[in-house]
Tab-separated table of C-alpha atoms in Angstrom:
chain	number	residue	atom	x	y	z
A	13	MET	CA	-15.047	17.238	-10.397
A	14	MET	CA	-12.412	15.441	-9.523
A	15	LYS	CA	-9.533	16.389	-6.721
A	16	LYS	CA	-5.995	17.494	-8.187
A	17	TYR	CA	-4.041	15.148	-6.120
A	18	THR	CA	0.038	16.852	-4.911
A	19	GLU	CA	2.764	15.101	-3.404
A	20	LYS	CA	1.592	16.456	-0.121
A	21	ASP	CA	-1.509	13.921	-0.110
A	22	ILE	CA	1.322	11.230	-0.089
A	23	VAL	CA	1.722	10.995	3.875
A	24	VAL	CA	5.023	8.819	4.948
A	25	TYR	CA	4.903	7.276	8.694
A	26	LYS	CA	8.423	5.972	9.753
A	27	ASN	CA	8.539	3.345	12.132
A	28	PHE	CA	4.961	3.009	12.424
A	29	PHE	CA	4.079	-0.108	13.814
A	30	GLU	CA	5.417	-1.230	17.712
A	31	PRO	CA	8.559	-3.412	17.574
A	32	GLU	CA	6.432	-6.793	18.790
A	33	ASP	CA	3.741	-5.870	15.796
A	34	PHE	CA	6.169	-5.883	12.991
A	35	GLU	CA	8.024	-8.813	14.397
A	36	SER	CA	4.576	-10.574	14.069
A	37	ILE	CA	4.049	-9.194	10.439
A	38	LEU	CA	7.265	-10.348	9.390
A	39	ASP	CA	6.972	-14.058	11.097
A	40	TYR	CA	3.624	-14.063	9.470
A	41	LEU	CA	5.044	-13.094	5.827
A	42	ASP	CA	7.901	-15.759	6.128
A	43	LYS	CA	4.943	-18.591	5.935
A	44	PRO	CA	4.793	-20.548	2.700
A	45	ASN	CA	1.417	-18.762	1.687
A	46	TRP	CA	2.505	-16.600	-1.188
A	47	LYS	CA	1.244	-17.306	-4.948
A	48	TRP	CA	2.774	-16.678	-7.866
A	49	GLY	CA	1.161	-14.868	-10.912
A	50	HIS	CA	-0.157	-11.594	-9.178
A	51	THR	CA	-0.392	-8.286	-11.461
A	52	SER	CA	-1.155	-4.494	-10.813
A	53	GLY	CA	-4.516	-4.601	-12.399
A	54	VAL	CA	-5.457	-5.217	-15.982
A	55	VAL	CA	-2.766	-7.649	-17.513
A	56	HIS	CA	-0.752	-5.779	-20.320
A	57	ALA	CA	1.599	-8.029	-22.429
A	58	ASP	CA	4.739	-6.428	-21.023
A	59	GLU	CA	3.705	-6.925	-17.366
A	60	THR	CA	5.674	-8.961	-15.282
A	61	PRO	CA	3.626	-11.164	-12.286
A	62	PHE	CA	4.937	-11.068	-9.025
A	63	TRP	CA	3.980	-12.995	-5.447
A	64	ASN	CA	1.001	-12.284	-3.444
A	65	MET	CA	-0.614	-13.348	-0.047
A	66	GLN	CA	-3.972	-12.758	0.839
A	67	LEU	CA	-4.274	-11.295	4.301
A	68	GLY	CA	-8.179	-10.156	4.809
A	69	GLN	CA	-9.038	-13.133	6.701
A	70	GLU	CA	-6.412	-13.072	9.017
A	71	GLU	CA	-7.717	-10.840	12.334
A	72	PHE	CA	-4.352	-9.658	13.301
A	73	PHE	CA	-4.117	-7.522	9.982
A	74	SER	CA	-7.900	-6.996	9.014
A	75	LYS	CA	-8.523	-6.048	12.793
A	76	HIS	CA	-5.660	-5.614	14.967
A	77	LEU	CA	-3.366	-3.830	12.771
A	78	LEU	CA	-6.181	-1.757	10.874
A	79	ASP	CA	-6.935	-0.561	14.603
A	80	VAL	CA	-3.377	0.845	15.118
A	81	ILE	CA	-3.795	2.540	11.700
A	82	LYS	CA	-6.839	4.369	12.525
A	83	LYS	CA	-5.497	5.124	15.854
A	84	LYS	CA	-2.209	6.819	15.140
A	85	THR	CA	-3.711	8.790	11.878
A	86	ASN	CA	-6.666	9.702	13.533
A	87	GLU	CA	-8.585	8.874	10.500
A	88	ASN	CA	-11.814	6.423	10.147
A	89	PHE	CA	-11.766	3.650	7.955
A	90	SER	CA	-13.577	0.441	6.738
A	91	LEU	CA	-11.291	-2.273	4.957
A	92	ASP	CA	-11.881	-3.066	1.719
A	93	ARG	CA	-9.065	-5.714	1.260
A	94	CYS	CA	-5.651	-6.504	2.667
A	95	TYR	CA	-2.985	-8.328	1.113
A	96	ALA	CA	0.751	-8.776	0.885
A	97	ASN	CA	2.891	-8.410	-2.350
A	98	GLY	CA	6.483	-9.575	-3.011
A	99	HIS	CA	8.555	-8.461	-6.033
A	100	THR	CA	12.151	-9.932	-6.952
A	101	SER	CA	14.638	-8.395	-9.309
A	102	GLY	CA	12.980	-7.842	-12.869
A	103	SER	CA	9.452	-7.869	-11.466
A	104	SER	CA	8.400	-4.378	-11.177
A	105	GLY	CA	4.409	-3.663	-11.168
A	106	THR	CA	2.766	-1.531	-13.915
A	107	PHE	CA	1.260	1.744	-13.242
A	108	HIS	CA	-2.305	1.434	-11.854
A	109	THR	CA	-5.048	3.287	-9.455
A	110	ASP	CA	-6.455	1.476	-6.474
A	111	TRP	CA	-9.957	3.313	-6.654
A	112	ASN	CA	-12.573	4.593	-8.992
A	113	ASP	CA	-13.487	7.726	-6.318
A	114	GLU	CA	-12.176	9.601	-3.846
A	115	THR	CA	-13.214	7.552	-0.833
A	116	GLY	CA	-10.683	5.089	-1.572
A	117	LYS	CA	-7.109	4.985	0.427
A	118	THR	CA	-4.346	2.977	0.557
A	119	ALA	CA	-2.177	1.987	3.359
A	120	LEU	CA	1.246	0.503	2.015
A	121	LEU	CA	3.414	-0.956	4.640
A	122	TYR	CA	7.296	-1.570	3.709
A	123	ALA	CA	7.747	-5.180	5.684
A	124	ASN	CA	11.470	-6.004	4.955
A	125	ASP	CA	13.668	-5.856	8.535
A	126	THR	CA	16.490	-4.698	6.498
A	127	TRP	CA	17.052	-2.494	3.298
A	128	ARG	CA	19.731	-0.753	1.176
A	129	GLN	CA	18.845	2.072	-0.711
A	130	GLU	CA	20.948	0.387	-3.433
A	131	TRP	CA	18.574	-2.186	-3.884
A	132	GLY	CA	15.887	0.037	-5.476
A	133	GLY	CA	12.241	-1.233	-4.618
A	134	LYS	CA	10.741	2.255	-4.081
A	135	THR	CA	7.249	3.371	-5.119
A	136	VAL	CA	6.797	5.777	-7.893
A	137	PHE	CA	3.816	7.809	-8.299
A	138	ASN	CA	2.755	9.450	-11.013
A	139	ILE	CA	1.114	13.029	-10.736
A	140	ASP	CA	0.171	14.631	-13.864
A	141	GLY	CA	3.431	13.340	-15.489
A	142	GLU	CA	5.890	13.847	-12.887
A	143	TYR	CA	6.944	10.964	-10.826
A	144	HIS	CA	7.554	10.915	-6.901
A	145	TYR	CA	9.397	8.517	-5.118
A	146	THR	CA	9.024	6.611	-1.834
A	147	GLU	CA	11.985	4.910	-0.356
A	148	PHE	CA	11.612	1.185	0.819
A	149	LEU	CA	12.122	2.089	4.453
A	150	PRO	CA	11.419	-0.840	6.889
A	151	ASN	CA	8.486	-0.473	8.884
A	152	SER	CA	7.380	2.697	7.325
A	153	LEU	CA	3.505	3.242	6.081
A	154	VAL	CA	2.719	5.151	3.185
A	155	ILE	CA	-1.101	6.097	3.051
A	156	PHE	CA	-2.130	7.913	-0.039
A	157	PRO	CA	-5.427	8.367	-2.171
A	158	GLY	CA	-6.382	5.491	-4.261
A	159	LEU	CA	-6.523	7.484	-7.342
A	160	ILE	CA	-2.831	8.591	-7.442
A	161	PRO	CA	-1.515	5.948	-10.364
A	162	HIS	CA	1.543	3.960	-8.732
A	163	ARG	CA	3.752	1.088	-9.351
A	164	ALA	CA	6.203	-0.784	-7.255
A	165	GLU	CA	9.839	-0.390	-8.348
A	166	ASP	CA	11.371	-3.691	-8.328
A	167	PRO	CA	14.351	-4.445	-6.301
A	168	THR	CA	17.904	-4.519	-8.199
A	169	LYS	CA	19.621	-7.568	-8.677
A	170	PHE	CA	21.726	-6.720	-5.772
A	171	PHE	CA	19.126	-7.921	-3.651
A	172	LEU	CA	18.358	-11.724	-3.599
A	173	GLY	CA	15.342	-11.668	-1.261
A	174	LEU	CA	11.787	-10.854	-1.678
A	175	ARG	CA	10.831	-7.385	-1.537
A	176	LYS	CA	7.720	-7.614	0.860
A	177	THR	CA	4.792	-4.982	1.313
A	178	VAL	CA	1.266	-4.949	2.865
A	179	ALA	CA	-1.464	-3.079	1.554
A	180	TRP	CA	-4.662	-2.081	3.216
A	181	LYS	CA	-7.468	-1.068	0.941
A	182	LEU	CA	-9.613	1.565	2.802
A	183	ILE	CA	-12.464	2.984	2.676
A	184	SER	CA	-12.506	6.748	4.461
A	185	THR	CA	-16.046	6.733	6.067
A	186	ASP	CA	-16.010	10.354	6.126
A	187	LYS	CA	-15.414	10.806	2.815
A	188	LEU	CA	-18.060	8.118	1.970
A	189	LEU	CA	-20.610	9.851	3.887
A	190	ASN	CA	-19.596	13.221	1.878
A	191	HIS	CA	-19.594	11.378	-1.173
A	192	TRP	CA	-23.252	9.876	-1.068
A	193	ILE	CA	-24.264	13.573	0.396
A	194	ASP	CA	-22.801	15.401	-2.914
A	195	GLU	CA	-24.170	12.417	-5.219
A	196	THR	CA	-27.728	12.451	-4.068
A	197	ASN	CA	-27.455	16.299	-3.378
A	198	TRP	CA	-28.753	15.836	-0.366
A	199	GLN	CA	-28.681	18.913	2.115
């Protein structure tokens, strides 16, 4: 039986990374490594593509920052993949899930140095037909179960830049072990 999620399963950590690490993230995301045409999952006729930058091969993201996430959340994760997404006005994502089972979590960093509430850019979660929002706050990390449907809200026309996020797709090694035990009925 699948777990029923609530908005309490969506955890927001404000000012998550130390200033020097956050500055390094911003500097890296200013590099011209962005590629156009990424989508939230299965391409729908009404889906607008957005920008993407793969970060899984960058040890700063895949090792150093992952270690910070594990230490500050006191959870043991292994990394499945890491990337950045970039949205401009008019390029919202569509609802999707990141995992097919309960072993996966997503850590989502809001990676702009400044943000105004009137620029929009929230993350929208759909929990049993009710929408829950997390505000785009620079250097905030949102961790949530990958089975919760979610999407990026595009920035409003008042924001002329790129709404940047970094996503770590994480496998909870504790849940993976429990999932394996449940699946094999091993006791």
